GROMACS .gro file of C-alpha atoms in nm:
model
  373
    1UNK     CA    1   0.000   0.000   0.000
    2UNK     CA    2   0.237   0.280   0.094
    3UNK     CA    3   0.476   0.180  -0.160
    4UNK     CA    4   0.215   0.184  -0.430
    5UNK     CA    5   0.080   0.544  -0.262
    6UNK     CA    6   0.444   0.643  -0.272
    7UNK     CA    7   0.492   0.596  -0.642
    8UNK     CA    8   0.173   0.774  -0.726
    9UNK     CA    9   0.264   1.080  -0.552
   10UNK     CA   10   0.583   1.079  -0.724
   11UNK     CA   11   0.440   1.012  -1.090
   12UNK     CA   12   0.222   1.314  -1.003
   13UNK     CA   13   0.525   1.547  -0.854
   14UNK     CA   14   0.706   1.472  -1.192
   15UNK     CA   15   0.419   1.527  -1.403
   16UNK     CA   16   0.395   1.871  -1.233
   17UNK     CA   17   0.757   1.968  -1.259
   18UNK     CA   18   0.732   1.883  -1.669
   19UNK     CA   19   0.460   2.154  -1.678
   20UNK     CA   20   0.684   2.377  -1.441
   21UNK     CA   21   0.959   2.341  -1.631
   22UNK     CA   22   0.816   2.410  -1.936
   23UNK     CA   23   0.724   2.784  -1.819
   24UNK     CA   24   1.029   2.790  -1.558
   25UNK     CA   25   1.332   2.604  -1.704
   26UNK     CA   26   1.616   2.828  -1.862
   27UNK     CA   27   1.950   2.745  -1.963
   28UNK     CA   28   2.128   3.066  -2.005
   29UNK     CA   29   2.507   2.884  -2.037
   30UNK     CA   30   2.662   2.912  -2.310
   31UNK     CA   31   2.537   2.688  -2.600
   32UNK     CA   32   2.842   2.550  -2.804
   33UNK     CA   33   2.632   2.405  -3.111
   34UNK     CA   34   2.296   2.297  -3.173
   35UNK     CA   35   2.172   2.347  -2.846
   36UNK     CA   36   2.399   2.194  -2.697
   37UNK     CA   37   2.546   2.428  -2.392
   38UNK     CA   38   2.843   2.438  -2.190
   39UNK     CA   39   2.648   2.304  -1.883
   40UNK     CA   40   2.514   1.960  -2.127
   41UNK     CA   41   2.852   1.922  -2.146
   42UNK     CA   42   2.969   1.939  -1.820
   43UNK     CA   43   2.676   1.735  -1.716
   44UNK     CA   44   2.763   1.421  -1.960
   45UNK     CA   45   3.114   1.462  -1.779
   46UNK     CA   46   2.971   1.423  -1.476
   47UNK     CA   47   2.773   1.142  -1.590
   48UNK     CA   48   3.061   0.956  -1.765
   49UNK     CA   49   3.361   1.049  -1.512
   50UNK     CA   50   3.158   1.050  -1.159
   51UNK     CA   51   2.798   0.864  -1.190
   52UNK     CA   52   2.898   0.589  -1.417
   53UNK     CA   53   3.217   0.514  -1.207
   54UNK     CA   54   3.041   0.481  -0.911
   55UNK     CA   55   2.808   0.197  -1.064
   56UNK     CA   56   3.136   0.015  -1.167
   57UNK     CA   57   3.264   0.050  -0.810
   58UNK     CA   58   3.002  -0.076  -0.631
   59UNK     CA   59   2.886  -0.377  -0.859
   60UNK     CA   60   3.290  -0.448  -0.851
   61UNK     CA   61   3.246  -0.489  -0.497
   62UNK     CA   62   2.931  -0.659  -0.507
   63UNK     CA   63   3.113  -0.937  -0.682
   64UNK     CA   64   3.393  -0.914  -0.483
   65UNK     CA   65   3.134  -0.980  -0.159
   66UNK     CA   66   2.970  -1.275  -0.322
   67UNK     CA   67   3.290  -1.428  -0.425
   68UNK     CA   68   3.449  -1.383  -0.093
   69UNK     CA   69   3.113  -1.524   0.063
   70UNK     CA   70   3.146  -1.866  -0.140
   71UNK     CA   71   3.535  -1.851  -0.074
   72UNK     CA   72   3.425  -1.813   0.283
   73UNK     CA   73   3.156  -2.108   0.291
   74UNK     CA   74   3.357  -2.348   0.113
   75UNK     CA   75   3.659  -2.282   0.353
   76UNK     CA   76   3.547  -2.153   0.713
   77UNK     CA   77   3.836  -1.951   0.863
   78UNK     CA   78   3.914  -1.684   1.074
   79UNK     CA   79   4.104  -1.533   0.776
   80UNK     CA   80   3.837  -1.587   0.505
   81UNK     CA   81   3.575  -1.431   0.805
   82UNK     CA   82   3.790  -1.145   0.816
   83UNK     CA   83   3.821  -1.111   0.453
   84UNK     CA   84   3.475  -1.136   0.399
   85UNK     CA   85   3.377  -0.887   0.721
   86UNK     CA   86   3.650  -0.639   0.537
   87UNK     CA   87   3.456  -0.661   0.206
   88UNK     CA   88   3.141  -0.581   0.293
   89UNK     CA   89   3.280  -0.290   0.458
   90UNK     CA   90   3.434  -0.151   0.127
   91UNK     CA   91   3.123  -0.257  -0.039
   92UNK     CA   92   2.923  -0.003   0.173
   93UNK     CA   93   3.183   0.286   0.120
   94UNK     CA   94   3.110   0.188  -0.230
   95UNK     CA   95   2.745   0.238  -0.202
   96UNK     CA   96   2.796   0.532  -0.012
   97UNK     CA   97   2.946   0.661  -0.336
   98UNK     CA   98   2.668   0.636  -0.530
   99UNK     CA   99   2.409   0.693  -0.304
  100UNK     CA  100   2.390   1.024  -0.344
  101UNK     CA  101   2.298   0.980  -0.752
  102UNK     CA  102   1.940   0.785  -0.688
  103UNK     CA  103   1.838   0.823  -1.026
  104UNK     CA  104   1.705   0.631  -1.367
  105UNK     CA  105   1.850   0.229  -1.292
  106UNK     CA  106   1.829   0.292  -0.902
  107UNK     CA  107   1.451   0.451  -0.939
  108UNK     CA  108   1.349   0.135  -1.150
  109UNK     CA  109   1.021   0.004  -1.005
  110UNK     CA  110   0.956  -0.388  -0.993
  111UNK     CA  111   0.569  -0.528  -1.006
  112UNK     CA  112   0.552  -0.400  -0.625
  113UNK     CA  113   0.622  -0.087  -0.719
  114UNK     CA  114   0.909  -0.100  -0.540
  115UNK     CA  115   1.215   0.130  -0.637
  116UNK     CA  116   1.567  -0.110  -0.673
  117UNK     CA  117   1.736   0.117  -0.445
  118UNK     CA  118   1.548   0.020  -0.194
  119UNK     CA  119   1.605  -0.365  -0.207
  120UNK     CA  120   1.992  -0.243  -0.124
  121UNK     CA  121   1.975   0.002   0.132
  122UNK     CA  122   1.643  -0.044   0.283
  123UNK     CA  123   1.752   0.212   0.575
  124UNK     CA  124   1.739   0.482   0.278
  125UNK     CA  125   1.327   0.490   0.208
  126UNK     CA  126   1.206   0.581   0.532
  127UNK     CA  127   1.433   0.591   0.732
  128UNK     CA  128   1.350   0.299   0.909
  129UNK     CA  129   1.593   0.010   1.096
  130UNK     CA  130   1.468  -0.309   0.962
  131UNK     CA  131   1.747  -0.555   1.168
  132UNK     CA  132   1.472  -0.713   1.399
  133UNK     CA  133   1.308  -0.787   1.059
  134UNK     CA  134   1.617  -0.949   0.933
  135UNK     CA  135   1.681  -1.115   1.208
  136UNK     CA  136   1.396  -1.288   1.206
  137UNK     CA  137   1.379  -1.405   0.861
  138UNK     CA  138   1.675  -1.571   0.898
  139UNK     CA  139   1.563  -1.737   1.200
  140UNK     CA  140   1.263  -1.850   1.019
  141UNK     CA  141   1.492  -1.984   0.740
  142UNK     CA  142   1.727  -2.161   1.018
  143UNK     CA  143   1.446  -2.310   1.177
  144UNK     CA  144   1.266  -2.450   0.890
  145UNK     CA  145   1.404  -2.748   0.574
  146UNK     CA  146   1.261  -2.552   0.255
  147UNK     CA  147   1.520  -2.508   0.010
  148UNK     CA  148   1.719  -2.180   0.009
  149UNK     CA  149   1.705  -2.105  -0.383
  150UNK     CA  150   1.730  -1.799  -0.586
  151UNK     CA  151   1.367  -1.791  -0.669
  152UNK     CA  152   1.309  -1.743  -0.272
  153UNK     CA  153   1.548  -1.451  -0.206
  154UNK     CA  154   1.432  -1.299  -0.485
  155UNK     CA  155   1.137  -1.248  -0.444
  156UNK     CA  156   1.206  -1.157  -0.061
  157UNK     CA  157   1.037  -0.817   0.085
  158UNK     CA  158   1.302  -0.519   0.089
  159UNK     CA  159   1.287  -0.530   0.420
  160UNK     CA  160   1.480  -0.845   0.423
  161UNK     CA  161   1.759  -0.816   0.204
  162UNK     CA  162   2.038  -0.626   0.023
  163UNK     CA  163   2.341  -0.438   0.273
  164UNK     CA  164   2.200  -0.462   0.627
  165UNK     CA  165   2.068  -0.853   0.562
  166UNK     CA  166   2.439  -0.915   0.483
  167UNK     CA  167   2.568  -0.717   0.750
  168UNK     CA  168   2.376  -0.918   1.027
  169UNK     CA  169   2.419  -1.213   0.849
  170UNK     CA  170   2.807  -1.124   0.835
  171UNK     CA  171   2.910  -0.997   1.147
  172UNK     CA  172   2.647  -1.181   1.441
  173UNK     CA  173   2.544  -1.489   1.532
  174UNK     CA  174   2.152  -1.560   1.487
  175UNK     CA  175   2.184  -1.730   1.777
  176UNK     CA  176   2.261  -1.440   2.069
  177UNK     CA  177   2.363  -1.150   1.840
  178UNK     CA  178   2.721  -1.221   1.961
  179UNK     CA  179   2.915  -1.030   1.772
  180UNK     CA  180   3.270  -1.203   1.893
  181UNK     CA  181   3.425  -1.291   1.542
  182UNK     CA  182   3.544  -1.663   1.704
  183UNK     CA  183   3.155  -1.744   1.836
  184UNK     CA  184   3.051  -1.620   1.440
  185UNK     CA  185   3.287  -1.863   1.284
  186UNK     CA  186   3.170  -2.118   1.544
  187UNK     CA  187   2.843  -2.103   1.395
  188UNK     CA  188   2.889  -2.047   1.086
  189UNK     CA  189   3.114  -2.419   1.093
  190UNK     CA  190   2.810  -2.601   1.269
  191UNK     CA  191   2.502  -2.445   1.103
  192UNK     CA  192   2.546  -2.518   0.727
  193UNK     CA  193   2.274  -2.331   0.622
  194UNK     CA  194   2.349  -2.028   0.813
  195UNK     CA  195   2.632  -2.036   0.483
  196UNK     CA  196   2.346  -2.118   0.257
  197UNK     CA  197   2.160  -1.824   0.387
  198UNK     CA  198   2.504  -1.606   0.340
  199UNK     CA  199   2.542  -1.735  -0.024
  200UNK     CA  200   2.216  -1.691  -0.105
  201UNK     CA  201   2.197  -1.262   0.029
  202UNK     CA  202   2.516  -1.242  -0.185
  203UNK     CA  203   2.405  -1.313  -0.495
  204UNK     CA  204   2.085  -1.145  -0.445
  205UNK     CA  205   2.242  -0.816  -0.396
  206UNK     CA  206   2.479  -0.875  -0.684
  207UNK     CA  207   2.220  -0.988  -0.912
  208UNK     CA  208   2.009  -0.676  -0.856
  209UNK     CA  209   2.339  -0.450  -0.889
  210UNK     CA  210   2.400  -0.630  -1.215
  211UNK     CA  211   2.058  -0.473  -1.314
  212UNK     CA  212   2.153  -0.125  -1.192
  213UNK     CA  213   2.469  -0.122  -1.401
  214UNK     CA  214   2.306  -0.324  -1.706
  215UNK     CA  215   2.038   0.002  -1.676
  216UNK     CA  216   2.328   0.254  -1.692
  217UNK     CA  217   2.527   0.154  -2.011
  218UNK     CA  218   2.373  -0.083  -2.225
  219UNK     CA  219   1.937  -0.126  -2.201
  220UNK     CA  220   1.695   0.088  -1.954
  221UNK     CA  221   1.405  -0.075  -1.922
  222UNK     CA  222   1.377  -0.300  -2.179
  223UNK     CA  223   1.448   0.023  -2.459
  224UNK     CA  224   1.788  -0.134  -2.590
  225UNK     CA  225   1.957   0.165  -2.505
  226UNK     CA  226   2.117   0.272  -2.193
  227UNK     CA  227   2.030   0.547  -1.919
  228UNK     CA  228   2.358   0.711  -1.983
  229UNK     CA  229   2.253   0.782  -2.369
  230UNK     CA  230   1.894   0.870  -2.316
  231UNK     CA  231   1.943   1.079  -2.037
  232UNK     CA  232   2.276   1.315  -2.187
  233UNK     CA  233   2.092   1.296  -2.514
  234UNK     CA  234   1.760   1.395  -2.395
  235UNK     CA  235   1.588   1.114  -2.505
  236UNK     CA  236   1.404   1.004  -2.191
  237UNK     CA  237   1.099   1.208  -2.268
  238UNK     CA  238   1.096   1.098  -2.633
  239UNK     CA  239   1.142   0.750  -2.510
  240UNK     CA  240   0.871   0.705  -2.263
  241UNK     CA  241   0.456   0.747  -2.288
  242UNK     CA  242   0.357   1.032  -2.093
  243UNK     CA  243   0.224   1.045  -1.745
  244UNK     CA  244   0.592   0.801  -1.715
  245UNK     CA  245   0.794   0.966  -1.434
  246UNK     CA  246   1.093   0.891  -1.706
  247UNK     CA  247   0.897   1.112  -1.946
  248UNK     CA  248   0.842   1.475  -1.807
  249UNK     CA  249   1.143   1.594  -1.943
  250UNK     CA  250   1.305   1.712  -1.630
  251UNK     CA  251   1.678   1.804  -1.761
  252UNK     CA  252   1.991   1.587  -1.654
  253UNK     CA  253   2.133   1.865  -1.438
  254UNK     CA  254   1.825   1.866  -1.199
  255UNK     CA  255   1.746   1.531  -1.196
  256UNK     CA  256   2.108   1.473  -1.063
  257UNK     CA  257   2.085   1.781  -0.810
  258UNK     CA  258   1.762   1.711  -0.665
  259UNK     CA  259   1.875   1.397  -0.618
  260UNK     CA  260   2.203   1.474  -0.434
  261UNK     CA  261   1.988   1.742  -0.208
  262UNK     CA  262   1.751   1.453  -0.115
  263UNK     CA  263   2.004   1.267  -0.029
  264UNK     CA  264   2.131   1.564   0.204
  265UNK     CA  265   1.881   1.612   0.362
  266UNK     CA  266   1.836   1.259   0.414
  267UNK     CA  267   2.158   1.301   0.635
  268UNK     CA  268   2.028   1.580   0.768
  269UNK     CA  269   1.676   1.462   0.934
  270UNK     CA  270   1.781   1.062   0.969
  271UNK     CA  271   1.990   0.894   1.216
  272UNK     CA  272   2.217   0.690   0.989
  273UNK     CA  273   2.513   0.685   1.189
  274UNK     CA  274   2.307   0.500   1.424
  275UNK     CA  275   2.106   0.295   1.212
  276UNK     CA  276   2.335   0.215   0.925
  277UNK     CA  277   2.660   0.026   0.949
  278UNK     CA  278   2.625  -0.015   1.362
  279UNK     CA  279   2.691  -0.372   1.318
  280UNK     CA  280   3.022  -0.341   1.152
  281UNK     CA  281   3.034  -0.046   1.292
  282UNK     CA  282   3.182   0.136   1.005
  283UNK     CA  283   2.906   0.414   0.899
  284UNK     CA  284   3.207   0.704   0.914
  285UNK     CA  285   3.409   0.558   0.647
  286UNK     CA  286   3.123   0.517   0.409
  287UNK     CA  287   2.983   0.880   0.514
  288UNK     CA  288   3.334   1.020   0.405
  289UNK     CA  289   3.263   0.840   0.027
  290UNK     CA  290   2.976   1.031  -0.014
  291UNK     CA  291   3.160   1.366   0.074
  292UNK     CA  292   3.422   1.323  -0.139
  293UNK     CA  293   3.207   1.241  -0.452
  294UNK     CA  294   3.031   1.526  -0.320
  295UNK     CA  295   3.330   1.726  -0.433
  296UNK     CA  296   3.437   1.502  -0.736
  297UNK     CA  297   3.038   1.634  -0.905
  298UNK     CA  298   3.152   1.977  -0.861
  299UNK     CA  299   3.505   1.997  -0.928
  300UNK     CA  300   3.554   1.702  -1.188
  301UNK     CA  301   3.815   1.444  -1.210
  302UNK     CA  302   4.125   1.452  -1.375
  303UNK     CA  303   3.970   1.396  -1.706
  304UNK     CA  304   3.743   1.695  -1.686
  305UNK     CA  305   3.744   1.964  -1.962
  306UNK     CA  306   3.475   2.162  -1.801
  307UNK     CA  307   3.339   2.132  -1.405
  308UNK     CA  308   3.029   2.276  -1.271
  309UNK     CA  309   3.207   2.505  -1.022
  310UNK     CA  310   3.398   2.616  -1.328
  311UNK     CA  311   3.091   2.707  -1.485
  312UNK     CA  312   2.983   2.835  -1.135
  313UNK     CA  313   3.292   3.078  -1.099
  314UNK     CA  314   3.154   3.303  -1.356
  315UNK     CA  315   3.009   3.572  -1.134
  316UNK     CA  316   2.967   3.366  -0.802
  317UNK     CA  317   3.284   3.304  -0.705
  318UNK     CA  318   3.170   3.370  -0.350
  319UNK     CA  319   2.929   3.086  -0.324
  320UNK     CA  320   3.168   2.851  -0.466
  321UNK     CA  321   3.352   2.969  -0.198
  322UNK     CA  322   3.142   2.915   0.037
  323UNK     CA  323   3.014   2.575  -0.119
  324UNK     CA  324   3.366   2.454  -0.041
  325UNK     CA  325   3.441   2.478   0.288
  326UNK     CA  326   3.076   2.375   0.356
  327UNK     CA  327   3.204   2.037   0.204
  328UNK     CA  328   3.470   2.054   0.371
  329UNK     CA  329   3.322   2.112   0.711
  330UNK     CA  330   3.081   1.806   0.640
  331UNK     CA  331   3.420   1.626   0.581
  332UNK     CA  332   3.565   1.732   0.910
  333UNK     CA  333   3.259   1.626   1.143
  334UNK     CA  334   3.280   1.271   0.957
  335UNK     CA  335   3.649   1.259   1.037
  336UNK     CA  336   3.542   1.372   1.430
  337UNK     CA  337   3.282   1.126   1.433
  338UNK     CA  338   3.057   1.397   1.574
  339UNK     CA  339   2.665   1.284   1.468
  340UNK     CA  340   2.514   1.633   1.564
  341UNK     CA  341   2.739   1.797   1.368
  342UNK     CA  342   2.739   1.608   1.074
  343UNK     CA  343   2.395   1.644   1.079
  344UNK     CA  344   2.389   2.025   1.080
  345UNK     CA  345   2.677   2.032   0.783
  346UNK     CA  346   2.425   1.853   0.576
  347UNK     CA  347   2.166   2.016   0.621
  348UNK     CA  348   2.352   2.321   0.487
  349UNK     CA  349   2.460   2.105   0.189
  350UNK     CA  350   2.095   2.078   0.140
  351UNK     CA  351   2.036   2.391   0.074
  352UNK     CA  352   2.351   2.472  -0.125
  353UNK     CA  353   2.192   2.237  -0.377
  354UNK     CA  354   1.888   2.365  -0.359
  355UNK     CA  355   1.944   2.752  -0.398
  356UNK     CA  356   2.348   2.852  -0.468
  357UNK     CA  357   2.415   2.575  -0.701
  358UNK     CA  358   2.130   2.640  -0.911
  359UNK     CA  359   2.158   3.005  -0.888
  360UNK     CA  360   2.493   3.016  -0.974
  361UNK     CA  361   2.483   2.820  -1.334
  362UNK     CA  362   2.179   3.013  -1.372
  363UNK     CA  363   1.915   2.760  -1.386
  364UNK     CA  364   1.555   2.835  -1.284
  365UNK     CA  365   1.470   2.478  -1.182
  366UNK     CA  366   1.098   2.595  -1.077
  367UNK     CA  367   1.041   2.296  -0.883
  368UNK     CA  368   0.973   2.188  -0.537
  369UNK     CA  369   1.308   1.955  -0.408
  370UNK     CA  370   1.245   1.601  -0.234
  371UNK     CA  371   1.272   1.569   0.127
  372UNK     CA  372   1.480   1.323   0.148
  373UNK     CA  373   1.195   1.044   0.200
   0.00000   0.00000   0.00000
């Protein structure tokens, strides 16, 4: 019901900022040739050199996780634990990366209605910690004989899979919640299917990142083309029936912004550092990912030509200013490990993206940003 309600609402928001948009939405950069302007172009570099980078990274360790976790299962050690404890760890940072871009692949909806994004980082949605609902799925799957197959996890509630199912699965026992790496291993050696059950999350959350990425560079829902080409080319609206949330015609640059502000607020009004990652208790190294791909969007990567605050600098020099040591000062309370204050730095992210950035490349967006939810 609510996720049904919650896709409604946002067909309808989308559908309203196409018709906004249409009266609100100008591009006064520079345009280089056939309407195509110095900000499209910084944009696809963002895309190609940030967005698309952080897919790779995460579904690389994704793979990494699942092959550690049958590595792990067909030879329980205290080094292969380790390993495997360590990779999930790096897999989160890796999320972390890319969390901040929920949009196209990651928005895809599955006959529940259910966004993909939420199948990995079911913390993200609402805001919610779903670990007593974990942890009792997999005591219902302990406890019972049915085969563990692929056909089961898969069609698993969100509730019950992707990061945090792995995380319990990964670094407690089912048993007391003991989270003593030697009573883990003990377990893991005398309850076979707890391994079954570890095999089985891995390759869930891989096969659904495998979607994500197919999505992103080579066939977005079921077109034969990828994201990455129909959203740089402006294809999406062309692409999709109307009343589609991919086809009101929203422009790349604020899809991607109101994204990262939703995601910064997110930050700003949830309490991730003690709801995500408490288990492995490693929430500050993945927070850190997110603000430095915070700065990568803006300043570019080694291969960019052209970078928004580039484009930025051209009268509002002071609010790139300021737009950098505000990242930097959300950097700083993730390196103090200081919740409150991370918080507040985030919330002034949030509206960075919502008024300076915009204001400075000169884009009247004319729409109302997410909340985060």
């Amino acid at each position: 019901m609510f996720t049904t309600k919650f896709t409604q609402l946002k067909i309808l928001g989308l559908i309203a900022i196409t018709l906004m948009l249409s009266a609100c939405y100008s591009d006064t950069s520079s345009s280089i040739s056939g309407g195509y302007t110095e900000l499209d172009r910084a944009i696809e570099q963002v895309v190609d050199q940030t967005i698309i980078p952080s897919v790779d990274s995460f579904q690389n360790a994704s793979e990494q996780l699942y092959s550690l976790a049958t590595r792990f299962c067909t030879t329980k050690n205290s080094e292969n634990l380790s390993l495997l404890q360590d990779q999930w760890k790096a897999a989160n940072e890796a999320w972390y990366r890319l969390l901040p871009f929920l949009i196209g692949p990651l928005e895809e909806t599955d006959f529940l209605v259910t966004p993909a994004f939420w199948y990995i980082d079911s913390h993200r949605p609402r805001g919610n910690n779903n670990s007593a609902t974990v942890r009792t799925d997999i005591d219902t799957m302990l406890a019972d004989n049915k085969n563990i197959t692929a056909a089961v996890f898969s069609s698993k509630s969100f509730e019950e899979v992707g990061l945090l199912a792995l995380e319990i699965t990964i670094f407690e026992t089912a048993a007391n919640e003991d989270q003593d790496n030697a009573t883990i291993l003990a377990e893991f050696i005398t309850t076979d299917r707890k391994c079954e059950i570890l095999a089985a999350h891995s390759a869930e959350l891989l096969r659904r990142v495998d979607l994500v990425q197919a999505g992103w560079k080579n066939n977005y829902r079921d077109t034969g083309k990828s994201y990455r080409d129909l959203l740089v080319n402006k294809k999406l609206e062309s692409t999709f029936t109307a009343g589609d949330p991919d086809s009101t015609g929203t422009p790349a640059f604020s899809r991607i912004v109101v994204s990262v502000q939703g995601y910064y607020d997110y930050l700003g009004k949830r309490n991730v550092t003690s709801n995500s990652a408490n288990i492995a208790q490693s929430i500050w190294p993945a927070l850190s990912q997110s603000a430095i791909i915070t700065r990568e969007l803006l300043t570019g990567t080694n291969n960019t030509t052209l970078s928004l605050y580039q484009l930025m600098n051209n009268g509002y020099q002071p609010d790139v200013a300021a737009i950098k040591a505000n990242i930097d000062t959300f950097e700083s309370t993730i390196n103090d490990n200081n919740t409150t204050d991370m918080k507040a730095a985030a919330k002034v992210l949030d509206g960075n993206f919502k008024r300076e950035i915009p204001d400075a490349l000169n884009i009247a967006l004319g729409i109302n940003f997410s909340d985060g939810d």
